[in-house]
PDB file of C-alpha atoms and ligand atoms in Angstrom:
ATOM      1  CA  VAL S   1       0.000   0.000   0.000  1.00  0.00           C
ATOM      2  CA  MET S   2       1.280   3.499  -0.749  1.00  0.00           C
ATOM      3  CA  ASP S   3      -0.038   6.886   0.277  1.00  0.00           C
ATOM      4  CA  GLY S   4       0.736   9.361  -2.488  1.00  0.00           C
ATOM      5  CA  SER S   5       0.433  12.568  -0.495  1.00  0.00           C
ATOM      6  CA  SER S   6       3.123  11.537   2.009  1.00  0.00           C
ATOM      7  CA  CYS S   7       4.923   8.999  -0.242  1.00  0.00           C
ATOM      8  CA  ARG S   8       4.850   6.600   2.706  1.00  0.00           C
ATOM      9  CA  ALA S   9       4.525   2.901   1.927  1.00  0.00           C
ATOM     10  CA  GLY S  10       4.055  -0.405   3.723  1.00  0.00           C
ATOM     11  CA  ALA S  11       4.061  -4.007   2.550  1.00  0.00           C
ATOM     12  CA  VAL S  12       4.089  -7.610   3.708  1.00  0.00           C
ATOM     13  CA  ALA S  13       5.271 -10.695   1.839  1.00  0.00           C
ATOM     14  CA  ALA S  14       4.918 -14.433   2.471  1.00  0.00           C
ATOM     15  CA  LEU S  15       2.372 -13.685   5.196  1.00  0.00           C
ATOM     16  CA  GLN S  16      -0.099 -16.419   6.083  1.00  0.00           C
ATOM     17  CA  GLY S  17      -3.067 -16.606   8.416  1.00  0.00           C
ATOM     18  CA  PHE S  18      -4.433 -13.053   8.530  1.00  0.00           C
ATOM     19  CA  VAL S  19      -7.785 -11.799   7.301  1.00  0.00           C
ATOM     20  CA  SER S  20      -6.460  -8.650   5.627  1.00  0.00           C
ATOM     21  CA  PRO S  21      -2.836  -8.521   4.509  1.00  0.00           C
ATOM     22  CA  ILE S  22      -3.524  -4.973   3.309  1.00  0.00           C
ATOM     23  CA  ASN S  23      -4.376  -3.939   6.883  1.00  0.00           C
ATOM     24  CA  VAL S  24      -1.076  -5.459   8.000  1.00  0.00           C
ATOM     25  CA  ALA S  25       0.731  -3.576   5.217  1.00  0.00           C
ATOM     26  CA  ARG S  26      -0.966  -0.361   6.294  1.00  0.00           C
ATOM     27  CA  ALA S  27       0.145  -0.962   9.888  1.00  0.00           C
ATOM     28  CA  VAL S  28       3.729  -1.428   8.649  1.00  0.00           C
ATOM     29  CA  MET S  29       3.409   1.949   6.900  1.00  0.00           C
ATOM     30  CA  GLU S  30       1.810   3.788   9.808  1.00  0.00           C
ATOM     31  CA  ARG S  31       3.398   2.160  12.849  1.00  0.00           C
ATOM     32  CA  THR S  32       6.965   1.173  11.891  1.00  0.00           C
ATOM     33  CA  PRO S  33       9.954   2.864  10.270  1.00  0.00           C
ATOM     34  CA  HIS S  34      10.032   0.015   7.695  1.00  0.00           C
ATOM     35  CA  VAL S  35       8.486  -0.560   4.291  1.00  0.00           C
ATOM     36  CA  LEU S  36       8.452  -4.367   3.922  1.00  0.00           C
ATOM     37  CA  LEU S  37       8.102  -7.174   6.464  1.00  0.00           C
ATOM     38  CA  ALA S  38       8.155 -10.823   5.376  1.00  0.00           C
ATOM     39  CA  GLY S  39       7.241 -14.279   6.637  1.00  0.00           C
ATOM     40  CA  GLU S  40       7.308 -15.035  10.351  1.00  0.00           C
ATOM     41  CA  GLY S  41       8.385 -11.487  11.206  1.00  0.00           C
ATOM     42  CA  ALA S  42       5.358 -10.096   9.380  1.00  0.00           C
ATOM     43  CA  ALA S  43       3.062 -12.562  11.170  1.00  0.00           C
ATOM     44  CA  ALA S  44       4.549 -11.715  14.574  1.00  0.00           C
ATOM     45  CA  PHE S  45       4.046  -8.015  13.840  1.00  0.00           C
ATOM     46  CA  ALA S  46       0.429  -8.602  12.768  1.00  0.00           C
ATOM     47  CA  ARG S  47      -0.224 -10.590  15.965  1.00  0.00           C
ATOM     48  CA  ASP S  48       1.384  -7.866  18.109  1.00  0.00           C
ATOM     49  CA  GLN S  49      -0.797  -5.256  16.448  1.00  0.00           C
ATOM     50  CA  GLY S  50      -3.914  -7.299  17.191  1.00  0.00           C
ATOM     51  CA  LEU S  51      -4.846  -7.625  13.522  1.00  0.00           C
ATOM     52  CA  ALA S  52      -7.533 -10.198  12.737  1.00  0.00           C
ATOM     53  CA  ALA S  53      -6.242 -13.735  12.219  1.00  0.00           C
ATOM     54  CA  ILE S  54      -8.031 -16.426  10.191  1.00  0.00           C
ATOM     55  CA  ALA S  55      -9.513 -18.767  12.785  1.00  0.00           C
ATOM     56  CA  ASP S  56     -10.524 -21.580  10.442  1.00  0.00           C
ATOM     57  CA  PRO S  57      -8.780 -21.675   7.033  1.00  0.00           C
ATOM     58  CA  ASN S  58     -11.261 -24.268   5.683  1.00  0.00           C
ATOM     59  CA  SER S  59     -14.239 -22.006   6.149  1.00  0.00           C
ATOM     60  CA  TRP S  60     -12.361 -18.844   5.164  1.00  0.00           C
ATOM     61  CA  PHE S  61     -10.919 -19.836   1.795  1.00  0.00           C
ATOM     62  CA  THR S  62     -12.874 -20.617  -1.371  1.00  0.00           C
ATOM     63  CA  GLY S  63     -11.228 -23.197  -3.626  1.00  0.00           C
ATOM     64  CA  ALA S  64      -9.914 -21.750  -6.891  1.00  0.00           C
ATOM     65  CA  GLY S  65     -12.659 -21.673  -9.519  1.00  0.00           C
ATOM     66  CA  GLU S  66     -15.474 -22.598  -7.129  1.00  0.00           C
ATOM     67  CA  PHE S  67     -18.699 -20.669  -7.681  1.00  0.00           C
ATOM     68  CA  GLU S  68     -17.223 -19.011 -10.759  1.00  0.00           C
ATOM     69  CA  SER S  69     -17.919 -19.802 -14.376  1.00  0.00           C
ATOM     70  CA  ASN S  70     -15.643 -17.369 -16.150  1.00  0.00           C
ATOM     71  CA  HIS S  71     -12.169 -18.772 -15.569  1.00  0.00           C
ATOM     72  CA  LEU S  72     -10.062 -19.652 -18.568  1.00  0.00           C
ATOM     73  CA  PRO S  73     -10.456 -23.304 -19.546  1.00  0.00           C
ATOM     74  CA  ILE S  74      -6.913 -24.036 -18.405  1.00  0.00           C
ATOM     75  CA  GLY S  75      -7.830 -22.764 -14.954  1.00  0.00           C
ATOM     76  CA  PRO S  76      -6.629 -19.717 -13.103  1.00  0.00           C
ATOM     77  CA  THR S  77      -2.917 -19.049 -13.075  1.00  0.00           C
ATOM     78  CA  HIS S  78      -2.878 -16.102 -10.718  1.00  0.00           C
ATOM     79  CA  GLY S  79      -5.193 -13.693  -8.957  1.00  0.00           C
ATOM     80  CA  THR S  80      -4.688 -10.212  -7.603  1.00  0.00           C
ATOM     81  CA  VAL S  81      -6.878  -7.404  -6.340  1.00  0.00           C
ATOM     82  CA  GLY S  82      -5.707  -3.834  -6.843  1.00  0.00           C
ATOM     83  CA  CYS S  83      -7.233  -0.499  -5.943  1.00  0.00           C
ATOM     84  CA  VAL S  84      -6.294   3.100  -6.721  1.00  0.00           C
ATOM     85  CA  VAL S  85      -8.163   6.029  -5.208  1.00  0.00           C
ATOM     86  CA  ARG S  86      -8.278   9.817  -5.342  1.00  0.00           C
ATOM     87  CA  ASP S  87     -10.088  11.891  -2.753  1.00  0.00           C
ATOM     88  CA  THR S  88     -11.820  15.211  -3.325  1.00  0.00           C
ATOM     89  CA  ALA S  89      -8.633  17.048  -2.341  1.00  0.00           C
ATOM     90  CA  GLY S  90      -6.778  15.210  -5.140  1.00  0.00           C
ATOM     91  CA  ARG S  91      -4.795  12.952  -2.803  1.00  0.00           C
ATOM     92  CA  LEU S  92      -3.955   9.557  -4.266  1.00  0.00           C
ATOM     93  CA  ALA S  93      -3.300   6.088  -2.880  1.00  0.00           C
ATOM     94  CA  ALA S  94      -2.711   2.603  -4.261  1.00  0.00           C
ATOM     95  CA  ALA S  95      -2.953  -0.898  -2.833  1.00  0.00           C
ATOM     96  CA  THR S  96      -2.361  -4.358  -4.265  1.00  0.00           C
ATOM     97  CA  SER S  97      -3.061  -7.738  -2.670  1.00  0.00           C
ATOM     98  CA  THR S  98      -2.384 -11.195  -4.072  1.00  0.00           C
ATOM     99  CA  ALA S  99      -1.924 -14.856  -3.376  1.00  0.00           C
ATOM    100  CA  GLY S 100       0.739 -14.832  -6.100  1.00  0.00           C
ATOM    101  CA  VAL S 101       0.931 -17.303  -8.955  1.00  0.00           C
ATOM    102  CA  PHE S 102       0.084 -20.994  -9.185  1.00  0.00           C
ATOM    103  CA  GLY S 103       3.035 -23.347  -9.159  1.00  0.00           C
ATOM    104  CA  LYS S 104       5.386 -20.872  -7.488  1.00  0.00           C
ATOM    105  CA  LEU S 105       8.354 -22.054  -5.456  1.00  0.00           C
ATOM    106  CA  PRO S 106       7.936 -21.727  -1.679  1.00  0.00           C
ATOM    107  CA  GLY S 107       9.303 -18.368  -0.602  1.00  0.00           C
ATOM    108  CA  ARG S 108       8.714 -16.697  -3.951  1.00  0.00           C
ATOM    109  CA  VAL S 109       7.902 -12.993  -3.563  1.00  0.00           C
ATOM    110  CA  GLY S 110       6.118 -11.434  -6.513  1.00  0.00           C
ATOM    111  CA  ASP S 111       5.648  -7.875  -7.593  1.00  0.00           C
ATOM    112  CA  SER S 112       2.549  -7.017  -5.549  1.00  0.00           C
ATOM    113  CA  ALA S 113       4.410  -6.456  -2.292  1.00  0.00           C
ATOM    114  CA  LEU S 114       7.248  -4.575  -3.948  1.00  0.00           C
ATOM    115  CA  ILE S 115       6.738  -0.848  -3.930  1.00  0.00           C
ATOM    116  CA  GLY S 116       7.660   0.464  -7.377  1.00  0.00           C
ATOM    117  CA  ALA S 117       7.066  -2.877  -9.111  1.00  0.00           C
ATOM    118  CA  SER S 118       3.303  -3.264  -8.938  1.00  0.00           C
ATOM    119  CA  THR S 119       2.242  -0.598  -6.482  1.00  0.00           C
ATOM    120  CA  TRP S 120       2.973   3.126  -6.571  1.00  0.00           C
ATOM    121  CA  ALA S 121       1.398   6.391  -5.490  1.00  0.00           C
ATOM    122  CA  ASP S 122       2.805   9.909  -5.416  1.00  0.00           C
ATOM    123  CA  CYS S 123       1.386  13.415  -5.742  1.00  0.00           C
ATOM    124  CA  GLN S 124       0.728  12.882  -9.434  1.00  0.00           C
ATOM    125  CA  LEU S 125      -0.672   9.395  -9.821  1.00  0.00           C
ATOM    126  CA  ALA S 126      -1.530   6.032  -8.272  1.00  0.00           C
ATOM    127  CA  VAL S 127      -0.893   2.671  -9.966  1.00  0.00           C
ATOM    128  CA  SER S 128      -1.661  -0.973  -9.182  1.00  0.00           C
ATOM    129  CA  CYS S 129      -0.518  -3.772 -11.497  1.00  0.00           C
ATOM    130  CA  THR S 130      -1.443  -7.401 -12.063  1.00  0.00           C
ATOM    131  CA  GLY S 131       0.127 -10.092 -14.186  1.00  0.00           C
ATOM    132  CA  GLN S 132       3.262 -12.196 -14.276  1.00  0.00           C
ATOM    133  CA  GLY S 133       5.048 -10.531 -11.424  1.00  0.00           C
ATOM    134  CA  GLU S 134       8.593 -11.283 -12.491  1.00  0.00           C
ATOM    135  CA  PHE S 135       8.087  -9.153 -15.620  1.00  0.00           C
ATOM    136  CA  PHE S 136       6.650  -6.275 -13.580  1.00  0.00           C
ATOM    137  CA  ILE S 137       9.558  -6.421 -11.133  1.00  0.00           C
ATOM    138  CA  ARG S 138      12.116  -6.353 -13.950  1.00  0.00           C
ATOM    139  CA  ALA S 139      10.388  -3.342 -15.515  1.00  0.00           C
ATOM    140  CA  ALA S 140       9.850  -1.474 -12.207  1.00  0.00           C
ATOM    141  CA  ALA S 141       6.459  -1.173 -13.842  1.00  0.00           C
ATOM    142  CA  ALA S 142       4.435   0.975 -11.446  1.00  0.00           C
ATOM    143  CA  ALA S 143       7.270   3.436 -10.759  1.00  0.00           C
ATOM    144  CA  GLN S 144       8.070   3.503 -14.454  1.00  0.00           C
ATOM    145  CA  VAL S 145       4.563   4.767 -15.239  1.00  0.00           C
ATOM    146  CA  ALA S 146       5.152   7.559 -12.705  1.00  0.00           C
ATOM    147  CA  TYR S 147       8.579   8.460 -14.047  1.00  0.00           C
ATOM    148  CA  ARG S 148       7.436   8.462 -17.659  1.00  0.00           C
ATOM    149  CA  MET S 149       4.887  11.078 -16.618  1.00  0.00           C
ATOM    150  CA  ARG S 150       7.266  13.046 -14.405  1.00  0.00           C
ATOM    151  CA  PHE S 151      10.413  13.072 -16.533  1.00  0.00           C
ATOM    152  CA  GLY S 152       9.003  12.247 -19.964  1.00  0.00           C
ATOM    153  CA  ALA S 153       5.911  14.468 -19.760  1.00  0.00           C
ATOM    154  CA  GLN S 154       3.832  11.550 -21.014  1.00  0.00           C
ATOM    155  CA  SER S 155       0.087  11.392 -20.437  1.00  0.00           C
ATOM    156  CA  LEU S 156      -1.219   8.774 -18.028  1.00  0.00           C
ATOM    157  CA  ASP S 157      -2.538   6.757 -20.952  1.00  0.00           C
ATOM    158  CA  LEU S 158       0.675   6.824 -22.943  1.00  0.00           C
ATOM    159  CA  ALA S 159       2.836   6.054 -19.901  1.00  0.00           C
ATOM    160  CA  ALA S 160       0.657   3.085 -18.921  1.00  0.00           C
ATOM    161  CA  GLN S 161       0.491   1.708 -22.470  1.00  0.00           C
ATOM    162  CA  SER S 162       4.244   2.138 -22.961  1.00  0.00           C
ATOM    163  CA  VAL S 163       5.107   0.150 -19.837  1.00  0.00           C
ATOM    164  CA  LEU S 164       2.768  -2.675 -20.851  1.00  0.00           C
ATOM    165  CA  ARG S 165       4.248  -2.656 -24.363  1.00  0.00           C
ATOM    166  CA  GLU S 166       7.715  -3.079 -22.859  1.00  0.00           C
ATOM    167  CA  ILE S 167       6.474  -6.012 -20.768  1.00  0.00           C
ATOM    168  CA  ALA S 168       4.755  -7.581 -23.786  1.00  0.00           C
ATOM    169  CA  SER S 169       7.942  -7.238 -25.852  1.00  0.00           C
ATOM    170  CA  ARG S 170       9.736  -9.350 -23.239  1.00  0.00           C
ATOM    171  CA  GLY S 171       7.039 -12.030 -23.318  1.00  0.00           C
ATOM    172  CA  GLY S 172       5.104 -10.945 -20.199  1.00  0.00           C
ATOM    173  CA  ALA S 173       1.394 -10.386 -19.761  1.00  0.00           C
ATOM    174  CA  GLY S 174      -0.825  -8.487 -17.358  1.00  0.00           C
ATOM    175  CA  GLY S 175      -2.424  -5.124 -16.883  1.00  0.00           C
ATOM    176  CA  LEU S 176      -2.758  -2.171 -14.568  1.00  0.00           C
ATOM    177  CA  ILE S 177      -5.185   0.320 -13.160  1.00  0.00           C
ATOM    178  CA  ALA S 178      -4.043   3.910 -12.721  1.00  0.00           C
ATOM    179  CA  LEU S 179      -5.471   7.248 -11.758  1.00  0.00           C
ATOM    180  CA  ASP S 180      -3.871  10.687 -11.906  1.00  0.00           C
ATOM    181  CA  LYS S 181      -4.343  13.815  -9.841  1.00  0.00           C
ATOM    182  CA  ASN S 182      -6.716  15.265 -12.415  1.00  0.00           C
ATOM    183  CA  GLY S 183      -8.987  12.244 -12.227  1.00  0.00           C
ATOM    184  CA  ASN S 184      -7.864  10.630 -15.485  1.00  0.00           C
ATOM    185  CA  ILE S 185      -8.262   6.850 -15.386  1.00  0.00           C
ATOM    186  CA  ALA S 186      -6.352   4.172 -17.295  1.00  0.00           C
ATOM    187  CA  MET S 187      -7.125   0.436 -17.130  1.00  0.00           C
ATOM    188  CA  PRO S 188      -5.091  -1.137 -19.965  1.00  0.00           C
ATOM    189  CA  PHE S 189      -4.138  -4.806 -20.139  1.00  0.00           C
ATOM    190  CA  ILE S 190      -2.169  -7.095 -22.411  1.00  0.00           C
ATOM    191  CA  SER S 191      -3.495 -10.304 -20.871  1.00  0.00           C
ATOM    192  CA  THR S 192      -6.471 -12.301 -22.168  1.00  0.00           C
ATOM    193  CA  GLY S 193      -8.666 -10.337 -19.801  1.00  0.00           C
ATOM    194  CA  MET S 194      -8.618  -8.231 -16.651  1.00  0.00           C
ATOM    195  CA  LYS S 195     -11.597  -7.752 -14.372  1.00  0.00           C
ATOM    196  CA  ARG S 196     -11.810  -4.045 -13.709  1.00  0.00           C
ATOM    197  CA  ALA S 197     -14.168  -1.233 -12.762  1.00  0.00           C
ATOM    198  CA  ALA S 198     -14.026   2.450 -11.916  1.00  0.00           C
ATOM    199  CA  LEU S 199     -16.374   4.257  -9.547  1.00  0.00           C
ATOM    200  CA  LEU S 200     -16.807   7.841 -10.750  1.00  0.00           C
ATOM    201  CA  LEU S 201     -17.670  10.911  -8.677  1.00  0.00           C
ATOM    202  CA  ASP S 202     -21.310  10.838  -9.803  1.00  0.00           C
ATOM    203  CA  GLY S 203     -21.655   7.265  -8.543  1.00  0.00           C
ATOM    204  CA  THR S 204     -21.568   5.514 -11.910  1.00  0.00           C
ATOM    205  CA  ILE S 205     -19.451   2.412 -12.354  1.00  0.00           C
ATOM    206  CA  VAL S 206     -17.688   1.861 -15.669  1.00  0.00           C
ATOM    207  CA  SER S 207     -15.370  -0.812 -17.017  1.00  0.00           C
ATOM    208  CA  GLU S 208     -13.686   1.398 -19.636  1.00  0.00           C
ATOM    209  CA  ALA S 209     -11.823   4.598 -18.847  1.00  0.00           C
ATOM    210  CA  PRO S 210     -14.227   7.496 -19.562  1.00  0.00           C
TER     211      PRO S 210
HETATM  212  N1  LIG Y 301       1.349 -10.200  -9.996  1.00  0.00           N
HETATM  213  C1  LIG Y 301       1.002 -11.320  -9.138  1.00  0.00           C
HETATM  214  C2  LIG Y 301       2.262 -12.108  -8.856  1.00  0.00           C
HETATM  215  O1  LIG Y 301       3.053 -12.295  -9.755  1.00  0.00           O
HETATM  216  C3  LIG Y 301      -0.034 -12.203  -9.700  1.00  0.00           C
HETATM  217  C4  LIG Y 301      -1.263 -11.499 -10.219  1.00  0.00           C
HETATM  218  O2  LIG Y 301      -1.250 -10.342 -10.536  1.00  0.00           O
HETATM  219  O3  LIG Y 301      -2.295 -12.127 -10.343  1.00  0.00           O
HETATM  220  O4  LIG Y 301       2.407 -12.578  -7.761  1.00  0.00           O
END
């Protein structure tokens, strides 16, 4: 999670057993001098902070694909939830949460928990990415969108598309959601699909950038 107005950030990786990893990440941001806690240390911190633990994993988790009819025939390969927001004062924030990718090696950390790779917010924009994390890490994808805008004077749209083009040219796939300080929205993807939606100020919900 990253708060654009203060440029503070917090993250957890390889954390198991807590209801909301994003709440743990936020506590790292707000209550420690650190940015990223991993594994047992992250769990101990979450326990110390009194953050909600999952009492019964069997009743908490839904098996992949259950109750859903729109997965690819080959089955899901990864799944991430991202959110970018702008308040009425123009302040931006981004958050990304994931279980990672199927078939990963134990201990693998993807892009979602890495500030700059899949999550970024500053005074100008907020970005959250999804896809094959290794490609997003190697492109510093979320920060790259920001820097293309800041140093290259690119529009949000062009910056977002350019980063995804770079990832596609290396064989990666995925997408991102992004929002700038003026309220411009971008939701491009180079994967087969990307579930997405934007809630506008007037209360309408759209799946394409207006
Ligand atoms: N980016 C995530 C990862 O590589 C997966 C996803 O976005 O679904 O861990």
